[in-house]
PDB file of C-alpha atoms in Angstrom:
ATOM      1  CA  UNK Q 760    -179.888 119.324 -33.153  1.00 41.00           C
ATOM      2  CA  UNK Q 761    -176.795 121.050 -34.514  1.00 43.00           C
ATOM      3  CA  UNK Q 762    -175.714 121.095 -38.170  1.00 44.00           C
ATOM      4  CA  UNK Q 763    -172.554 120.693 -38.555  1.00 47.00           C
ATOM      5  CA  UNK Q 764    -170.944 122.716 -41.807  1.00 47.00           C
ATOM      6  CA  UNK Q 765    -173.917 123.760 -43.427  1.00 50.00           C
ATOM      7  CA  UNK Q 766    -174.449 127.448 -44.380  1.00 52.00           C
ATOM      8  CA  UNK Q 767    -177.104 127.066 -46.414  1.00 53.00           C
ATOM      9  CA  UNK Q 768    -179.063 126.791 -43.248  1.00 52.00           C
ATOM     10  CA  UNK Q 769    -177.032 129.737 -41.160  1.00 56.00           C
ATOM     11  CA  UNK Q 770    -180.014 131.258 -40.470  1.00 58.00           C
ATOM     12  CA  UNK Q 771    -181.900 128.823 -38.682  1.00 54.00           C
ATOM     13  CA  UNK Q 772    -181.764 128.192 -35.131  1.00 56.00           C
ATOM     14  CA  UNK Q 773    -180.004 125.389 -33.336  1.00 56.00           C
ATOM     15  CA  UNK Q 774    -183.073 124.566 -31.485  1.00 58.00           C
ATOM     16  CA  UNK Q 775    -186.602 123.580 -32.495  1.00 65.00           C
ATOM     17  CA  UNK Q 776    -188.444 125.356 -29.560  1.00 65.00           C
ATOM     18  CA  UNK Q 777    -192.278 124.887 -29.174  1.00 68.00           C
ATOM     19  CA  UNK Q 778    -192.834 123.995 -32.943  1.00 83.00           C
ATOM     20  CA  UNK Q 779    -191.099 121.555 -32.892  1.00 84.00           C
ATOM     21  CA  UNK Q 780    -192.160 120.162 -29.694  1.00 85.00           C
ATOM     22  CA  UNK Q 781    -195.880 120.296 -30.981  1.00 89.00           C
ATOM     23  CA  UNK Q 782    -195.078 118.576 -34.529  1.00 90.00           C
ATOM     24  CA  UNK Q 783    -193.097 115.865 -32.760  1.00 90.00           C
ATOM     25  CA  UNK Q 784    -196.132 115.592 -30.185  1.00 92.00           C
ATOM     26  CA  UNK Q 785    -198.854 115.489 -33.398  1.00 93.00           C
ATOM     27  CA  UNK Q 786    -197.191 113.023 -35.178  1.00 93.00           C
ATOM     28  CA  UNK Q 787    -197.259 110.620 -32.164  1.00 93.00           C
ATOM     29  CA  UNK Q 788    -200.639 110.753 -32.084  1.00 94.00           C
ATOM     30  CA  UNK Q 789    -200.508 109.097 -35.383  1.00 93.00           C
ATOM     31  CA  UNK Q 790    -198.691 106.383 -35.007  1.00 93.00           C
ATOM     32  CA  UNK Q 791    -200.928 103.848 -33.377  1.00 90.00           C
ATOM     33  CA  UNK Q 792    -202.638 101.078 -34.911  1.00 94.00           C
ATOM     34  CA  UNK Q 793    -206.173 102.774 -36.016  1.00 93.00           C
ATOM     35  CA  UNK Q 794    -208.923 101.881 -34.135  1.00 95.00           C
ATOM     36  CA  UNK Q 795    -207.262 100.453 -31.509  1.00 97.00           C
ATOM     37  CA  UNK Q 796    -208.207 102.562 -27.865  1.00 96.00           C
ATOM     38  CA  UNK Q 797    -204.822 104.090 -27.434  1.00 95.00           C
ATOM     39  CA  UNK Q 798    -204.703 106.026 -31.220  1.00 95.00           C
ATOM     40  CA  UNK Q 799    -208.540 106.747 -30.180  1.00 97.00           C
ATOM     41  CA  UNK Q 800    -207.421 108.540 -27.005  1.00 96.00           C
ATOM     42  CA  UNK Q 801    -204.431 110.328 -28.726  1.00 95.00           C
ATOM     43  CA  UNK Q 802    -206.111 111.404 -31.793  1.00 95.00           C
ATOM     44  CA  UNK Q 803    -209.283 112.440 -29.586  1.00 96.00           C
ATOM     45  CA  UNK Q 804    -206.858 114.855 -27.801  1.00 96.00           C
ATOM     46  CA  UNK Q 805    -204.817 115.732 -30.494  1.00 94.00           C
ATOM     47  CA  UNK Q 806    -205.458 119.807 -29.786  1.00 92.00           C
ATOM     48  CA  UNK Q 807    -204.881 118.789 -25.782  1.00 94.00           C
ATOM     49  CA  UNK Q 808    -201.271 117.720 -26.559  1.00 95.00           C
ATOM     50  CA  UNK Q 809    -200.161 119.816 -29.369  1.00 93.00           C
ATOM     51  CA  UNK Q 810    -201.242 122.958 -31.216  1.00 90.00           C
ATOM     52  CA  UNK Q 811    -202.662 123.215 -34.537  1.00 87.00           C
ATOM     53  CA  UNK Q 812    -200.893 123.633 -37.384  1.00 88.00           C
ATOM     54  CA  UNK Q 813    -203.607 126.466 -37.982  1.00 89.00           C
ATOM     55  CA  UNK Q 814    -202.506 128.337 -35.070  1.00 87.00           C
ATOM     56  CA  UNK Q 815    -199.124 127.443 -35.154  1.00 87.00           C
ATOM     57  CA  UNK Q 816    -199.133 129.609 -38.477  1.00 88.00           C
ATOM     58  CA  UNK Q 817    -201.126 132.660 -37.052  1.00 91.00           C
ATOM     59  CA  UNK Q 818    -198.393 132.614 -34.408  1.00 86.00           C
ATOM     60  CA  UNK Q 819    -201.275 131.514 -31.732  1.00 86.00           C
ATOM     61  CA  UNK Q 820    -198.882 129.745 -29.408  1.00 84.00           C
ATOM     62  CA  UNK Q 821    -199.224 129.276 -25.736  1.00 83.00           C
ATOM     63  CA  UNK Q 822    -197.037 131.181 -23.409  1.00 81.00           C
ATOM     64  CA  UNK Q 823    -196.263 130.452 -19.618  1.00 76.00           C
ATOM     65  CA  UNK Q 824    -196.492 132.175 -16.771  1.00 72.00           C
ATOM     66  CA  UNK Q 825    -200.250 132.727 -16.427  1.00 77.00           C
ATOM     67  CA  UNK Q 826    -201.990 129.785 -14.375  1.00 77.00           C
ATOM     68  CA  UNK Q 827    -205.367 130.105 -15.778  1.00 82.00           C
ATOM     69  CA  UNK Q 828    -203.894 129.613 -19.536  1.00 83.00           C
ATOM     70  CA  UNK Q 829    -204.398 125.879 -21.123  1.00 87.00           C
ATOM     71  CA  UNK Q 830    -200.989 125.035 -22.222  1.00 89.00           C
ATOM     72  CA  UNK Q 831    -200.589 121.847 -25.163  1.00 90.00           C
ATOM     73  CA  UNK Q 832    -199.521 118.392 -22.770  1.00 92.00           C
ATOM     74  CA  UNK Q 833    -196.668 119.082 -25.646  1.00 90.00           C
ATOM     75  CA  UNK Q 834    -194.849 121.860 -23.766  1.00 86.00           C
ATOM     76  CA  UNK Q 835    -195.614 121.506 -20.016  1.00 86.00           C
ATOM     77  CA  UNK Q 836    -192.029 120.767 -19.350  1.00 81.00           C
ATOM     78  CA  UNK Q 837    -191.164 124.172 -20.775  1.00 80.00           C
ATOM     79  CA  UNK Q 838    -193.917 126.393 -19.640  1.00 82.00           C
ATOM     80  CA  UNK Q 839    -195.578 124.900 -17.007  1.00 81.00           C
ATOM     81  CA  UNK Q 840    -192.808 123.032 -15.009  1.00 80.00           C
ATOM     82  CA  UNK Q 841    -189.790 125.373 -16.028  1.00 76.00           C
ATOM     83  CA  UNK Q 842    -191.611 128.359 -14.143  1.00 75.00           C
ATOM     84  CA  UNK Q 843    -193.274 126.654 -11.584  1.00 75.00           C
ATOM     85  CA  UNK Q 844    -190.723 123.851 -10.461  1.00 73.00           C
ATOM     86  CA  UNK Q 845    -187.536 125.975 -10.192  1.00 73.00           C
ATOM     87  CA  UNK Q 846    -185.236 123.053 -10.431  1.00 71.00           C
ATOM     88  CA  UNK Q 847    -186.326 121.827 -13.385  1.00 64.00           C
ATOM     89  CA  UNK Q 848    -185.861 125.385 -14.853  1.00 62.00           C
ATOM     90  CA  UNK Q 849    -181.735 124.328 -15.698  1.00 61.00           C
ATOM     91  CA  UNK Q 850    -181.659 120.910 -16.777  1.00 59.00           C
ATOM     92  CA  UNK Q 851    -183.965 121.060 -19.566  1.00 59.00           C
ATOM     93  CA  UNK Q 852    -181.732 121.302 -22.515  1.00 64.00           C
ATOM     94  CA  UNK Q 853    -178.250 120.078 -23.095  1.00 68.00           C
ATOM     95  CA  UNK Q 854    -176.060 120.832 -26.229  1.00 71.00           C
ATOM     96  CA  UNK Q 855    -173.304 117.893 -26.068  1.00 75.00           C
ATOM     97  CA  UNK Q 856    -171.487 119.064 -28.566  1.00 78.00           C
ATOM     98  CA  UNK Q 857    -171.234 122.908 -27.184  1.00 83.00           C
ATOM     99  CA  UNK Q 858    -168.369 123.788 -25.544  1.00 88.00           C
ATOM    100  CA  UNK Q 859    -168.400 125.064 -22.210  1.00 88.00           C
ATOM    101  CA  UNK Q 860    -166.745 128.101 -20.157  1.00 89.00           C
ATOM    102  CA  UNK Q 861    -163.489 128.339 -18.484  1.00 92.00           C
ATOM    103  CA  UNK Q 862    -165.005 126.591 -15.333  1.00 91.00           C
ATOM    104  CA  UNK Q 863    -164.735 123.265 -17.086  1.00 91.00           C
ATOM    105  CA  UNK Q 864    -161.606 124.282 -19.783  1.00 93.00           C
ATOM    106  CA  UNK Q 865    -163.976 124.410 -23.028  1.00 93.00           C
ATOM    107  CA  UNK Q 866    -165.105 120.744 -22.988  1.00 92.00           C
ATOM    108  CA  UNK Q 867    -168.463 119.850 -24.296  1.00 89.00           C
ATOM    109  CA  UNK Q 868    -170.791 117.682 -22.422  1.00 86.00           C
ATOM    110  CA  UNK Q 869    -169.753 115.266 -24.340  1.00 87.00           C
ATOM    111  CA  UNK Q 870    -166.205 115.344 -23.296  1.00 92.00           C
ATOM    112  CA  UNK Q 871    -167.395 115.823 -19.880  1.00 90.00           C
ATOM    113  CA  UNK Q 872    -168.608 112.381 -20.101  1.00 87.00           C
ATOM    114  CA  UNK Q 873    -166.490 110.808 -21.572  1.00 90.00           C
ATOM    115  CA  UNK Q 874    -164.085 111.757 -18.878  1.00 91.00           C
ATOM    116  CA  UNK Q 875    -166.228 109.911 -16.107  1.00 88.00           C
ATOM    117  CA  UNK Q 876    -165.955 111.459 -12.609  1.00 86.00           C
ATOM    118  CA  UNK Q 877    -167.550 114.876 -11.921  1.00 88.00           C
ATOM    119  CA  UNK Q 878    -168.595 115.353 -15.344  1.00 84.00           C
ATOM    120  CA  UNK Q 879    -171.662 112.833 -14.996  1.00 86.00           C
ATOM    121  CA  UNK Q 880    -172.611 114.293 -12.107  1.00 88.00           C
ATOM    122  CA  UNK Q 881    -174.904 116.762 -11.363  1.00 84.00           C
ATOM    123  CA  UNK Q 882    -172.688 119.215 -10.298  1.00 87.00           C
ATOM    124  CA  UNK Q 883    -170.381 118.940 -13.127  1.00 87.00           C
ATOM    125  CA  UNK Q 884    -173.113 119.459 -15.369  1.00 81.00           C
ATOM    126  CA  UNK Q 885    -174.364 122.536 -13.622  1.00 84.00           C
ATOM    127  CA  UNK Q 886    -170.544 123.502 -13.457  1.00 86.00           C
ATOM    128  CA  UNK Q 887    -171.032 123.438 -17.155  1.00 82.00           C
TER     129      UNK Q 887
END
């Protein structure tokens, strides 16, 4: 997410990291239609998919790299499959509206694809 014009918020990051990733992941849970066997199942592994807010507080967050650690359902994709799959490791995160270096002349992703051709490709994206 990127705020566009707003300094009142300069010192925030531009990116919601694992929080965010286990708020987003706890409020799923809660959507379903209580009682019904799907909200059951999420709400019965609520602390398998995200992390506590408890914990979240205390700074008790998972970190990757060590296979024996339980890490939330919430942030495999970060630090289960970004260290142990290396080609996942680059395509995880995309800023459209960030411009890019001098290999594609300063255009965002965005401008990338709304140019067609190489930038909605692959390699125009790592390129980027």
């Amino acid at each position: 997410m990127t705020i566009l014009n707003d300094d009142s918020m300069s010192d925030h990051s531009l990116y919601w990291g694992k929080v965010g990733h286990y708020k987003i992941a706890e409020a799923a849970c809660h959507l379903g239609k209580q009682g019904t066997r799907p909200a059951t199942l999420l709400m019965a592994n609520l602390e398998n998919i995200a992390v506590t807010d408890d914990n979240i507080k205390a700074g008790r967050l998972p970190v990757g790299g060590d296979p024996d650690t339980f890490i939330a359902l919430a942030d495999v994709p970060d630090l289960v499959w970004r260290s142990h799959r290396q080609k996942d490791a680059a395509s995880h995160f995309a800023d459209m509206d960030e411009p890019g270096g001098a290999a594609v002349n300063h255009q965002t992703l965005m401008q990338m694809w709304d140019a067609g051709g190489e930038g909605r490709t692959s390699a125009g994206w790592t390129k980027f």
